[in-house]
Coordinates of C-alpha atoms and ligand atoms in Angstrom, one line a residue:
M1050 CA 10.8 -43.3 -61.6
S1051 CA 12.0 -41.7 -64.8
V1052 CA 10.4 -41.4 -68.2
E1053 CA 12.4 -44.1 -70.0
D1054 CA 11.3 -46.7 -67.5
L1055 CA 7.7 -46.1 -68.5
S1056 CA 8.4 -46.2 -72.2
G1057 CA 8.9 -49.9 -72.3
A1058 CA 11.9 -49.7 -74.6
A1059 CA 14.7 -52.2 -74.0
P1060 CA 17.3 -50.6 -71.7
A1061 CA 20.1 -51.6 -74.0
R1062 CA 22.1 -48.4 -74.3
R1063 CA 23.5 -46.4 -71.4
T1064 CA 21.8 -43.0 -71.5
W1065 CA 23.5 -39.7 -70.6
S1066 CA 22.1 -36.8 -68.6
A1067 CA 22.0 -33.6 -70.6
E1068 CA 24.5 -32.0 -68.2
A1069 CA 27.0 -34.8 -68.6
A1070 CA 26.9 -34.4 -72.3
L1071 CA 27.4 -30.6 -72.0
L1072 CA 30.3 -31.2 -69.6
L1073 CA 31.9 -33.4 -72.2
V1074 CA 31.6 -30.6 -74.8
S1075 CA 33.0 -28.1 -72.3
L1076 CA 36.0 -30.4 -71.7
F1077 CA 36.4 -30.8 -75.5
W1078 CA 36.5 -27.0 -76.0
L1079 CA 39.0 -26.6 -73.1
L1080 CA 41.4 -29.0 -74.8
S1081 CA 40.8 -28.2 -78.4
A1082 CA 40.0 -24.5 -78.8
N1083 CA 42.0 -22.6 -76.3
S1084 CA 45.7 -23.3 -76.9
A1085 CA 46.4 -19.7 -77.9
F1086 CA 44.8 -18.5 -74.6
F1087 CA 46.9 -20.8 -72.5
R1088 CA 50.1 -20.0 -74.5
E1089 CA 49.6 -16.2 -73.9
A1090 CA 48.3 -16.6 -70.3
L1091 CA 51.2 -18.8 -69.3
A1092 CA 53.9 -16.9 -71.2
G1093 CA 57.0 -16.2 -69.2
R1094 CA 56.2 -18.8 -66.5
S1095 CA 58.5 -21.7 -66.0
P1096 CA 57.1 -25.2 -66.2
G1097 CA 59.5 -26.2 -63.4
E1098 CA 57.7 -23.9 -60.9
P1099 CA 54.8 -25.5 -58.9
S1100 CA 53.0 -22.1 -59.0
S1101 CA 52.8 -22.3 -62.8
W1102 CA 51.0 -25.6 -62.5
G1103 CA 48.6 -24.2 -59.9
F1104 CA 47.9 -21.2 -62.0
G1105 CA 47.4 -23.3 -65.1
L1106 CA 45.1 -25.6 -63.3
A1107 CA 43.0 -22.8 -61.9
L1108 CA 42.7 -21.3 -65.4
A1109 CA 41.7 -24.7 -66.8
L1110 CA 39.0 -25.1 -64.2
A1111 CA 37.7 -21.6 -64.7
L1112 CA 37.5 -22.1 -68.4
L1113 CA 35.8 -25.5 -68.0
A1114 CA 33.2 -23.9 -65.7
L1115 CA 32.7 -20.9 -68.2
N1116 CA 32.2 -23.3 -71.1
F1117 CA 29.6 -25.2 -69.1
L1118 CA 27.8 -22.0 -68.1
V1119 CA 27.6 -21.0 -71.8
L1120 CA 26.3 -24.4 -72.8
G1121 CA 24.0 -24.8 -69.8
L1122 CA 22.4 -21.5 -70.4
L1123 CA 21.9 -21.9 -74.1
C1124 CA 21.2 -25.6 -74.7
H1125 CA 17.9 -27.0 -73.5
G1126 CA 15.4 -29.8 -74.3
R1127 CA 15.0 -30.8 -77.9
L1128 CA 17.2 -27.9 -79.1
L1129 CA 20.1 -29.1 -77.0
K1130 CA 21.9 -31.0 -79.7
P1131 CA 21.3 -28.5 -82.6
V1132 CA 22.3 -25.5 -80.5
A1133 CA 25.4 -27.4 -79.1
A1134 CA 26.3 -28.4 -82.6
L1135 CA 26.1 -24.8 -83.8
L1136 CA 28.3 -23.7 -80.9
I1137 CA 30.8 -26.5 -81.6
L1138 CA 31.1 -25.1 -85.2
V1139 CA 31.5 -21.6 -83.9
A1140 CA 34.3 -22.7 -81.5
A1141 CA 36.1 -24.6 -84.3
G1142 CA 35.9 -21.7 -86.7
G1143 CA 37.0 -19.2 -84.0
S1144 CA 40.0 -21.2 -83.0
H1145 CA 40.9 -21.7 -86.6
F1146 CA 41.2 -17.9 -87.2
I1147 CA 43.0 -17.3 -83.9
G1148 CA 45.4 -20.1 -84.6
T1149 CA 46.0 -19.3 -88.3
F1150 CA 46.2 -15.5 -88.2
G1151 CA 46.9 -14.7 -84.6
V1152 CA 43.7 -12.5 -84.4
Y1153 CA 41.7 -11.7 -81.2
L1154 CA 38.0 -12.1 -81.5
D1155 CA 37.0 -8.9 -79.9
P1156 CA 33.9 -6.9 -80.8
S1157 CA 35.7 -4.8 -83.5
M1158 CA 37.0 -8.0 -85.1
L1159 CA 33.6 -9.5 -85.0
R1160 CA 32.1 -6.4 -86.5
N1161 CA 34.6 -6.8 -89.3
A1162 CA 33.7 -10.4 -89.7
L1163 CA 30.0 -9.8 -89.7
R1164 CA 30.4 -7.1 -92.4
T1165 CA 32.4 -9.5 -94.6
D1166 CA 30.9 -9.6 -98.1
P1167 CA 30.7 -12.9 -100.0
A1168 CA 33.8 -12.2 -102.1
E1169 CA 35.9 -11.6 -98.9
A1170 CA 34.4 -14.7 -97.3
R1171 CA 35.4 -16.9 -100.3
E1172 CA 39.0 -15.9 -99.8
L1173 CA 39.0 -16.7 -96.1
I1174 CA 37.3 -20.1 -96.5
G1175 CA 39.8 -22.6 -97.8
P1176 CA 40.8 -26.3 -97.4
A1177 CA 42.5 -25.5 -94.1
L1178 CA 39.3 -24.3 -92.6
A1179 CA 37.4 -27.2 -94.0
L1180 CA 39.9 -29.6 -92.5
R1181 CA 39.7 -27.9 -89.2
L1182 CA 35.9 -27.9 -89.2
G1183 CA 36.0 -31.6 -90.2
L1184 CA 38.2 -32.6 -87.3
Q1185 CA 37.2 -30.2 -84.7
A1186 CA 33.4 -29.9 -85.4
A1187 CA 32.1 -32.7 -87.6
L1188 CA 33.5 -35.5 -85.4
P1189 CA 32.3 -34.2 -82.1
I1190 CA 28.9 -33.2 -83.6
A1191 CA 28.5 -36.8 -84.9
L1192 CA 29.4 -38.1 -81.5
L1193 CA 27.0 -35.8 -79.8
A1194 CA 24.2 -36.8 -82.3
W1195 CA 24.9 -40.4 -81.4
L1196 CA 24.9 -39.9 -77.7
P1197 CA 21.6 -41.2 -76.2
L1198 CA 20.3 -38.5 -73.8
R1199 CA 18.1 -39.4 -70.9
R1200 CA 14.6 -37.8 -71.0
R1201 CA 13.4 -36.3 -67.8
P1202 CA 10.2 -34.6 -66.6
L1203 CA 10.4 -30.9 -67.0
A1204 CA 10.6 -30.0 -63.3
K1205 CA 13.3 -32.5 -62.7
A1206 CA 15.3 -31.3 -65.7
A1207 CA 15.0 -27.7 -64.6
L1208 CA 16.1 -28.5 -61.1
A1209 CA 19.1 -30.6 -62.3
R1210 CA 20.2 -27.8 -64.7
T1211 CA 19.9 -25.2 -62.0
L1212 CA 22.1 -27.2 -59.6
W1213 CA 24.7 -27.9 -62.3
L1214 CA 24.8 -24.2 -63.3
L1215 CA 25.2 -23.2 -59.6
G1216 CA 28.0 -25.8 -59.3
A1217 CA 29.8 -24.4 -62.4
L1218 CA 29.5 -20.9 -61.0
V1219 CA 30.9 -21.9 -57.7
L1220 CA 33.8 -23.7 -59.5
L1221 CA 34.5 -20.6 -61.6
V1222 CA 34.5 -18.3 -58.6
A1223 CA 36.6 -20.7 -56.5
A1224 CA 39.2 -21.0 -59.3
V1225 CA 39.4 -17.3 -59.7
M1226 CA 39.6 -16.6 -55.9
I1227 CA 42.4 -19.2 -55.4
E1228 CA 44.6 -17.5 -58.0
F1229 CA 43.2 -14.1 -57.6
R1230 CA 46.4 -12.1 -57.5
P1231 CA 48.1 -13.4 -60.6
L1232 CA 44.8 -13.6 -62.4
S1233 CA 43.8 -10.0 -61.6
S1234 CA 47.2 -8.7 -62.6
L1235 CA 47.1 -10.7 -65.9
M1236 CA 43.7 -9.4 -66.7
R1237 CA 44.8 -5.8 -65.9
N1238 CA 47.9 -6.0 -68.0
Q1239 CA 46.5 -8.1 -70.8
R1240 CA 42.8 -7.3 -70.9
E1241 CA 42.7 -8.5 -74.5
L1242 CA 43.5 -12.1 -73.5
R1243 CA 39.9 -12.7 -72.7
Y1244 CA 39.2 -12.4 -76.4
L1245 CA 41.1 -15.7 -76.9
I1246 CA 38.7 -17.7 -74.7
T1247 CA 36.8 -19.7 -77.3
P1248 CA 33.8 -19.8 -78.0
A1249 CA 32.9 -17.3 -75.2
N1250 CA 34.8 -14.6 -77.1
V1251 CA 32.6 -15.1 -80.3
L1252 CA 29.4 -15.0 -78.3
W1253 CA 30.3 -12.1 -76.2
S1254 CA 31.6 -10.0 -79.1
T1255 CA 28.7 -10.8 -81.4
G1256 CA 26.3 -9.9 -78.6
S1257 CA 28.0 -6.6 -78.0
V1258 CA 28.0 -5.7 -81.7
V1259 CA 24.4 -6.6 -82.1
A1260 CA 23.5 -4.6 -78.9
A1261 CA 25.5 -1.6 -80.2
D1262 CA 23.8 -1.8 -83.6
L1263 CA 20.3 -2.0 -82.1
K1264 CA 21.1 1.0 -80.0
G1265 CA 22.5 2.9 -83.0
A1266 CA 19.5 1.9 -85.2
A1267 CA 17.1 3.2 -82.5
R1268 CA 18.5 6.8 -82.7
P1269 CA 19.4 8.8 -85.7
R1270 CA 22.9 9.8 -86.5
Q1271 CA 23.8 12.9 -84.4
P1272 CA 24.4 15.9 -86.6
I1273 CA 27.8 17.6 -86.2
G1274 CA 29.2 20.9 -87.5
L1275 CA 25.8 22.6 -87.8
D1276 CA 27.6 25.9 -88.1
A1277 CA 29.6 24.7 -91.2
A1278 CA 29.8 27.5 -93.8
P1279 CA 32.1 28.5 -96.7
G1280 CA 35.1 30.5 -95.6
P1281 CA 36.5 33.5 -97.5
R1282 CA 38.8 31.4 -99.7
M1283 CA 36.1 29.0 -100.6
S1284 CA 33.7 31.9 -101.4
A1285 CA 36.4 33.7 -103.5
R1286 CA 37.1 30.6 -105.7
T1287 CA 36.6 31.4 -109.3
R1288 CA 37.7 28.0 -110.6
P1289 CA 36.2 24.7 -109.7
M1290 CA 38.2 22.6 -107.1
R1291 CA 38.2 18.9 -106.7
V1292 CA 40.0 17.1 -103.9
V1293 CA 40.3 13.3 -104.5
L1294 CA 40.7 11.6 -101.1
V1295 CA 41.9 8.0 -101.6
V1296 CA 41.2 5.7 -98.6
G1297 CA 43.7 2.9 -99.0
E1298 CA 43.3 -0.7 -97.6
T1299 CA 45.8 -2.6 -95.6
A1300 CA 48.9 -0.8 -97.0
R1301 CA 51.5 -0.7 -94.3
A1302 CA 54.2 2.0 -93.9
A1303 CA 57.0 -0.5 -93.5
N1304 CA 56.7 -1.7 -97.1
W1305 CA 56.0 1.6 -98.7
G1306 CA 58.8 2.4 -101.2
L1307 CA 58.7 6.1 -100.5
N1308 CA 59.4 5.4 -96.8
G1309 CA 62.7 3.7 -97.7
H1310 CA 61.5 0.1 -97.9
A1311 CA 64.4 -2.2 -99.0
R1312 CA 62.8 -2.5 -102.4
Q1313 CA 61.0 0.1 -104.5
T1314 CA 57.3 -0.6 -104.2
T1315 CA 56.3 2.9 -105.3
P1316 CA 58.4 3.6 -108.4
E1317 CA 55.7 5.6 -110.2
L1318 CA 54.8 7.8 -107.2
A1319 CA 58.6 8.4 -106.7
A1320 CA 58.7 10.0 -110.1
V1321 CA 55.8 12.3 -109.5
P1322 CA 57.0 15.9 -109.2
G1323 CA 55.8 17.7 -106.1
L1324 CA 54.5 14.6 -104.3
I1325 CA 54.7 15.0 -100.5
N1326 CA 55.1 11.8 -98.5
F1327 CA 54.3 11.5 -94.8
P1328 CA 56.5 8.6 -93.6
Q1329 CA 55.5 8.7 -89.9
T1330 CA 51.7 8.3 -90.1
S1331 CA 49.7 6.3 -87.6
S1332 CA 46.2 4.9 -88.1
C1333 CA 43.3 5.2 -85.7
G1334 CA 42.5 1.5 -85.6
T1335 CA 43.8 -1.8 -86.8
N1336 CA 40.8 -2.7 -88.9
T1337 CA 38.5 -1.1 -91.4
E1338 CA 35.5 -1.0 -89.2
V1339 CA 37.3 1.1 -86.6
S1340 CA 39.6 3.2 -88.9
V1341 CA 37.3 4.4 -91.6
P1342 CA 34.6 5.9 -89.3
C1343 CA 37.4 7.3 -87.1
M1344 CA 39.4 9.0 -89.8
F1345 CA 36.3 10.9 -90.9
A1346 CA 35.5 12.0 -87.3
P1347 CA 36.7 15.0 -85.4
V1348 CA 37.8 13.1 -82.3
G1349 CA 40.1 10.5 -83.7
R1350 CA 42.3 8.1 -81.8
R1351 CA 43.4 10.7 -79.2
D1352 CA 39.9 10.8 -77.7
Y1353 CA 38.5 7.6 -79.2
D1354 CA 34.9 6.8 -78.5
E1355 CA 33.4 4.2 -80.8
D1356 CA 29.8 4.8 -79.8
R1357 CA 30.1 8.6 -80.3
I1358 CA 31.8 8.1 -83.7
R1359 CA 29.3 5.6 -85.0
G1360 CA 26.4 7.6 -83.7
S1361 CA 27.5 10.9 -85.3
E1362 CA 27.7 12.4 -88.8
S1363 CA 31.1 12.4 -90.5
L1364 CA 33.4 14.9 -92.2
L1365 CA 31.6 14.4 -95.4
H1366 CA 28.3 15.6 -93.9
V1367 CA 30.0 18.7 -92.6
L1368 CA 31.5 19.4 -96.0
A1369 CA 28.2 18.9 -97.7
R1370 CA 26.5 21.2 -95.3
A1371 CA 28.8 24.0 -96.4
G1372 CA 28.0 23.4 -100.0
V1373 CA 30.9 21.1 -101.0
D1374 CA 29.9 18.5 -103.6
V1375 CA 30.6 15.1 -102.1
L1376 CA 30.8 11.7 -103.8
W1377 CA 31.9 8.3 -102.3
R1378 CA 33.1 5.7 -104.8
D1379 CA 33.5 2.3 -103.3
N1380 CA 35.6 -0.7 -104.4
Q1381 CA 35.3 -2.5 -101.1
S1382 CA 32.8 -3.3 -98.3
G1383 CA 31.0 0.1 -98.1
C1384 CA 31.6 3.4 -96.4
K1385 CA 30.9 2.2 -92.8
G1386 CA 28.2 4.9 -92.3
V1387 CA 30.6 7.7 -93.3
C1388 CA 28.6 8.5 -96.4
D1389 CA 25.1 7.7 -95.2
G1390 CA 22.6 9.7 -97.2
L1391 CA 25.2 11.2 -99.5
P1392 CA 25.8 10.3 -103.1
S1393 CA 27.8 7.1 -103.5
Q1394 CA 28.7 4.5 -106.2
E1395 CA 29.8 0.9 -106.1
M1396 CA 32.4 -0.1 -108.6
V1397 CA 30.9 -3.6 -108.8
Q1398 CA 27.7 -2.1 -110.0
I1399 CA 29.3 0.2 -112.5
N1400 CA 31.4 -2.7 -113.7
P1401 CA 33.9 -1.0 -116.0
P1402 CA 35.0 -3.4 -118.8
G1403 CA 37.9 -5.7 -118.1
L1404 CA 38.4 -4.8 -114.5
C1405 CA 35.8 -6.8 -112.5
A1406 CA 35.2 -10.5 -112.0
E1407 CA 33.5 -12.7 -109.3
G1408 CA 32.1 -9.7 -107.4
R1409 CA 35.4 -7.9 -107.2
C1410 CA 37.1 -5.1 -109.2
L1411 CA 40.7 -4.1 -109.5
D1412 CA 41.3 -0.7 -108.1
E1413 CA 41.7 1.0 -111.5
A1414 CA 37.9 0.6 -111.7
L1415 CA 37.8 3.6 -109.3
L1416 CA 39.2 5.8 -112.1
A1417 CA 36.4 4.9 -114.6
G1418 CA 34.4 8.0 -115.6
L1419 CA 36.5 10.3 -113.4
D1420 CA 37.7 12.5 -116.3
E1421 CA 34.2 13.3 -117.4
R1422 CA 33.3 14.1 -113.8
L1423 CA 36.3 16.4 -113.3
A1424 CA 35.7 18.1 -116.7
G1425 CA 32.1 18.9 -115.7
A1426 CA 33.0 20.0 -112.1
Q1427 CA 31.6 23.2 -110.7
G1428 CA 32.2 24.8 -107.3
S1429 CA 34.2 22.9 -104.6
G1430 CA 34.0 19.1 -104.3
V1431 CA 35.4 16.0 -102.7
I1432 CA 35.6 12.6 -104.3
V1433 CA 36.4 9.7 -102.0
L1434 CA 37.9 6.6 -103.6
H1435 CA 37.7 3.6 -101.3
M1436 CA 40.3 1.1 -102.5
L1437 CA 40.5 -2.7 -102.2
G1438 CA 44.2 -2.1 -101.9
N1439 CA 46.1 -4.9 -100.2
H1440 CA 43.1 -6.6 -98.8
G1441 CA 44.3 -10.0 -97.5
P1442 CA 44.8 -12.9 -97.3
S1443 CA 44.6 -13.2 -101.1
Y1444 CA 47.1 -10.4 -102.0
F1445 CA 47.7 -12.1 -105.4
R1446 CA 44.2 -11.3 -106.4
R1447 CA 44.7 -7.6 -105.9
Y1448 CA 46.8 -6.9 -109.0
P1449 CA 46.8 -7.8 -112.7
E1450 CA 49.5 -10.2 -114.0
R1451 CA 51.8 -7.4 -115.2
F1452 CA 52.4 -6.3 -111.6
A1453 CA 53.5 -9.7 -110.5
R1454 CA 57.1 -8.3 -110.4
F1455 CA 58.4 -9.8 -107.2
Q1456 CA 58.6 -13.6 -107.5
P1457 CA 57.8 -16.2 -106.3
A1458 CA 54.5 -14.6 -105.1
C1459 CA 52.1 -16.6 -102.9
Q1460 CA 49.2 -17.8 -105.1
S1461 CA 47.1 -19.3 -102.4
D1462 CA 44.2 -17.9 -100.3
D1463 CA 45.7 -19.9 -97.4
L1464 CA 48.8 -18.1 -96.3
R1465 CA 50.1 -21.1 -94.5
Q1466 CA 50.7 -22.8 -97.9
C1467 CA 53.4 -20.1 -98.6
D1468 CA 56.7 -19.2 -97.0
S1469 CA 57.2 -15.7 -95.7
T1470 CA 59.2 -14.5 -98.8
A1471 CA 56.3 -15.5 -101.1
I1472 CA 53.8 -13.8 -98.9
A1473 CA 55.8 -10.6 -98.8
N1474 CA 56.3 -10.8 -102.6
A1475 CA 52.5 -11.0 -103.2
Y1476 CA 51.9 -8.2 -100.7
D1477 CA 54.5 -5.9 -102.3
N1478 CA 53.2 -6.7 -105.8
A1479 CA 49.8 -5.4 -104.6
L1480 CA 51.5 -2.2 -103.3
L1481 CA 53.1 -1.8 -106.8
Y1482 CA 49.6 -1.8 -108.2
T1483 CA 48.3 0.7 -105.7
D1484 CA 51.3 2.9 -106.7
H1485 CA 50.3 2.6 -110.3
V1486 CA 46.6 3.5 -109.6
L1487 CA 47.6 6.5 -107.5
A1488 CA 50.2 7.8 -110.1
T1489 CA 47.6 7.3 -112.9
L1490 CA 45.1 9.2 -110.8
I1491 CA 47.5 12.1 -110.3
A1492 CA 48.3 12.2 -114.0
R1493 CA 44.6 12.5 -114.8
L1494 CA 44.2 15.2 -112.1
Q1495 CA 47.2 17.1 -113.6
A1496 CA 45.8 16.8 -117.1
Q1497 CA 42.4 18.2 -116.0
A1498 CA 44.1 21.0 -114.1
Q1499 CA 46.0 22.0 -117.3
A1500 CA 43.2 21.4 -119.8
Q1501 CA 42.0 24.7 -121.3
S1502 CA 38.4 23.5 -121.3
S1503 CA 38.1 22.5 -117.6
Q1504 CA 40.5 24.6 -115.6
V1505 CA 39.8 22.7 -112.4
D1506 CA 42.1 23.0 -109.4
T1507 CA 42.9 19.5 -108.2
A1508 CA 44.5 17.7 -105.2
M1509 CA 45.0 14.1 -104.1
I1510 CA 45.4 12.8 -100.6
Y1511 CA 46.0 9.1 -100.1
L1512 CA 46.2 7.4 -96.8
S1513 CA 45.7 3.7 -95.8
D1514 CA 43.2 2.6 -93.2
H1515 CA 45.6 0.4 -91.2
G1516 CA 48.6 -1.8 -91.7
E1517 CA 49.2 -5.5 -91.8
S1518 CA 51.2 -8.3 -90.2
L1519 CA 53.0 -10.5 -92.7
G1520 CA 54.0 -13.3 -90.4
E1521 CA 56.2 -11.3 -87.9
S1522 CA 55.8 -13.0 -84.5
N1523 CA 53.5 -15.5 -86.2
L1524 CA 50.9 -12.8 -86.8
F1525 CA 49.0 -12.4 -90.0
L1526 CA 46.5 -10.0 -91.4
H1527 CA 45.4 -7.2 -88.9
G1528 CA 42.8 -6.3 -86.4
L1529 CA 44.7 -7.0 -83.1
P1530 CA 43.3 -4.9 -80.2
W1531 CA 44.9 -1.5 -80.3
A1532 CA 46.7 -1.8 -77.0
I1533 CA 48.7 -4.9 -78.1
A1534 CA 48.8 -4.5 -81.9
P1535 CA 52.3 -4.4 -83.4
E1536 CA 53.5 -1.2 -85.1
V1537 CA 53.2 -2.8 -88.6
Q1538 CA 49.4 -2.8 -88.1
K1539 CA 49.3 0.8 -86.9
R1540 CA 51.7 2.6 -89.3
V1541 CA 50.3 3.6 -92.7
P1542 CA 51.4 5.4 -95.8
M1543 CA 50.1 8.9 -96.6
V1544 CA 50.9 11.1 -99.6
M1545 CA 49.6 14.4 -100.8
W1546 CA 49.7 16.1 -104.2
F1547 CA 48.4 19.5 -105.3
S1548 CA 48.0 21.0 -108.7
D1549 CA 50.0 24.3 -109.2
G1550 CA 46.7 26.2 -109.6
L1551 CA 45.3 24.8 -106.4
A1552 CA 48.5 25.5 -104.4
R1553 CA 48.5 29.1 -105.8
Q1554 CA 44.8 29.7 -105.2
E1555 CA 44.9 28.3 -101.6
R1556 CA 48.3 30.0 -100.9
L1557 CA 50.0 26.7 -99.9
D1558 CA 53.7 26.8 -99.1
L1559 CA 54.6 23.3 -100.3
D1560 CA 58.2 23.5 -99.1
C1561 CA 56.9 24.2 -95.6
L1562 CA 54.5 21.3 -95.9
R1563 CA 57.4 19.0 -97.0
R1564 CA 59.2 19.9 -93.8
R1565 CA 56.0 19.3 -91.8
A1566 CA 55.6 15.9 -93.5
A1567 CA 58.9 14.7 -91.8
Q1568 CA 57.1 15.0 -88.5
P1569 CA 54.6 12.5 -87.1
A1570 CA 51.1 12.6 -88.5
A1571 CA 48.0 10.5 -87.9
H1572 CA 44.5 9.7 -89.0
D1573 CA 43.5 12.3 -86.4
H1574 CA 44.7 15.0 -88.8
L1575 CA 42.5 14.1 -91.7
F1576 CA 39.2 15.7 -90.5
H1577 CA 40.8 19.1 -89.7
T1578 CA 43.2 19.1 -92.8
M1579 CA 40.2 18.5 -95.2
L1580 CA 38.2 21.3 -93.6
G1581 CA 41.1 23.6 -93.9
L1582 CA 42.0 22.6 -97.5
L1583 CA 38.4 23.2 -98.7
D1584 CA 38.0 26.2 -96.4
V1585 CA 34.9 25.1 -94.7
R1586 CA 34.6 27.1 -91.5
T1587 CA 33.1 25.5 -88.3
A1588 CA 33.9 25.5 -84.6
L1589 CA 34.9 21.8 -85.0
H1590 CA 38.0 22.8 -87.0
E1591 CA 41.1 22.6 -84.8
P1592 CA 44.0 24.4 -86.6
A1593 CA 46.6 22.5 -84.5
L1594 CA 45.4 19.3 -86.2
D1595 CA 45.3 20.9 -89.7
L1596 CA 48.5 19.8 -91.5
L1597 CA 48.2 22.7 -93.9
A1598 CA 47.3 25.4 -91.5
G1599 CA 50.9 26.3 -90.6
C1600 CA 51.9 26.2 -94.2
R1601 CA 49.6 28.8 -95.8
R1602 CA 51.0 32.1 -97.0
P1603 CA 49.2 35.2 -95.6
A1604 CA 46.7 36.8 -97.9
P1605 CA 48.2 39.6 -100.0
Ligands
ZN2942 ZN1 40.9 -2.2 -93.8

């Protein structure tokens, strides 16, 4: 005899068991949230082949079972409906971003998403997402809320749930075993596919980010370069030296005018005498959360180890240890731990007149107060400028009106409202503005280097954190797992400029460096090049990865 029989209520409506309701949700996710997974998993298979159908059916059953396991483990008792509703929202949101931008919801993408600030979030949340959530979340949630669930004694409910979960597990294992060979080869060759399985991808990735952060919070950042000390050139410097390192955002090499892009997106930099362009530079990652910590780490992409990089100090700590004055100026979502404990400024807080609105600043804000800082410089120092650059999808918000040169430019936060030409136009306009900010910066550095009063030796290094997809192969934005990311997300612009005084003082052979620049370079070079440029000596410095090491004249 069950509980409702005792309640005395009229048995008018048919009641559902909790598990039947969860199975319904599982089926709904299978059909509504996983089209990208099936498209990729079945790519290259012919619909005429019976084996394709067998494989597709096995995948569908495995996914159904997986969905049920997720729901069955998380949704219980009175919290069943609220928790299931939340998961339905998550699944709808996840499948929206996968479907719209072609992203994979792996841990690094989730880390990026969880670090999104309100201004970024506003640009990602538009009518398209609202519509998607309305259809794919609000409707099923309303249906679920309406569904009358049968109430059972606790022991009986627990037994039923256990049996259902076991059943789902058996179904999952059976589906995998039946198609084991094609499935194992698929997962070996395209491991990233699992990050399309929605909403398990969001839950798994969020869990692993939280676990990694808890682990990281439990132990202090590992010091590196404890032996860092000024080298002979640094010790012999009689004039102050300032290296401005500009960390770009989402600028891709393919659209960089200096690299020979079909249209000139870098007219001002092209007119800077002595500028050195590195056209073949590859990034460490395909998103900010991977690339920024990685480019400031000694190991880089060649020996990538996320835990080790996140758990260790950065280049800036090593430089500071040797007495280099370090400052991080941020016009984005923070320094990702790279500047922990070191002096830093946020442009939104400084709020230079006419450049900031709605929690965002144009990148010229990064130049505010720089002249005074350079004029008063002493000793050796590094100023990092972290740009907002070409941060998408709202490229049109990244530049002032006078840089809207390529038209028509997409004026929507939702890229699907624009054709590919308008998207590329807005993207290239944002590059024009980056070009202007960098050229203005160099002009200021040049002026300070020549000013009688300051006599500071100056240099600028610019490199972007990762590239961007602008609709090629239906991909947008960035953040695809490294193994499958297209080149446009992995190739970035890099340029260097040195004042005459600095090149002389540091004995740099710029013609030699210009020849070196024609060869491939990478984020991996930054750590070692900066140590060499500032002449901070430490066992961490690998001369083979120092772009300047082979282009320094011997001491007289
Ligand atoms: Zn980025």
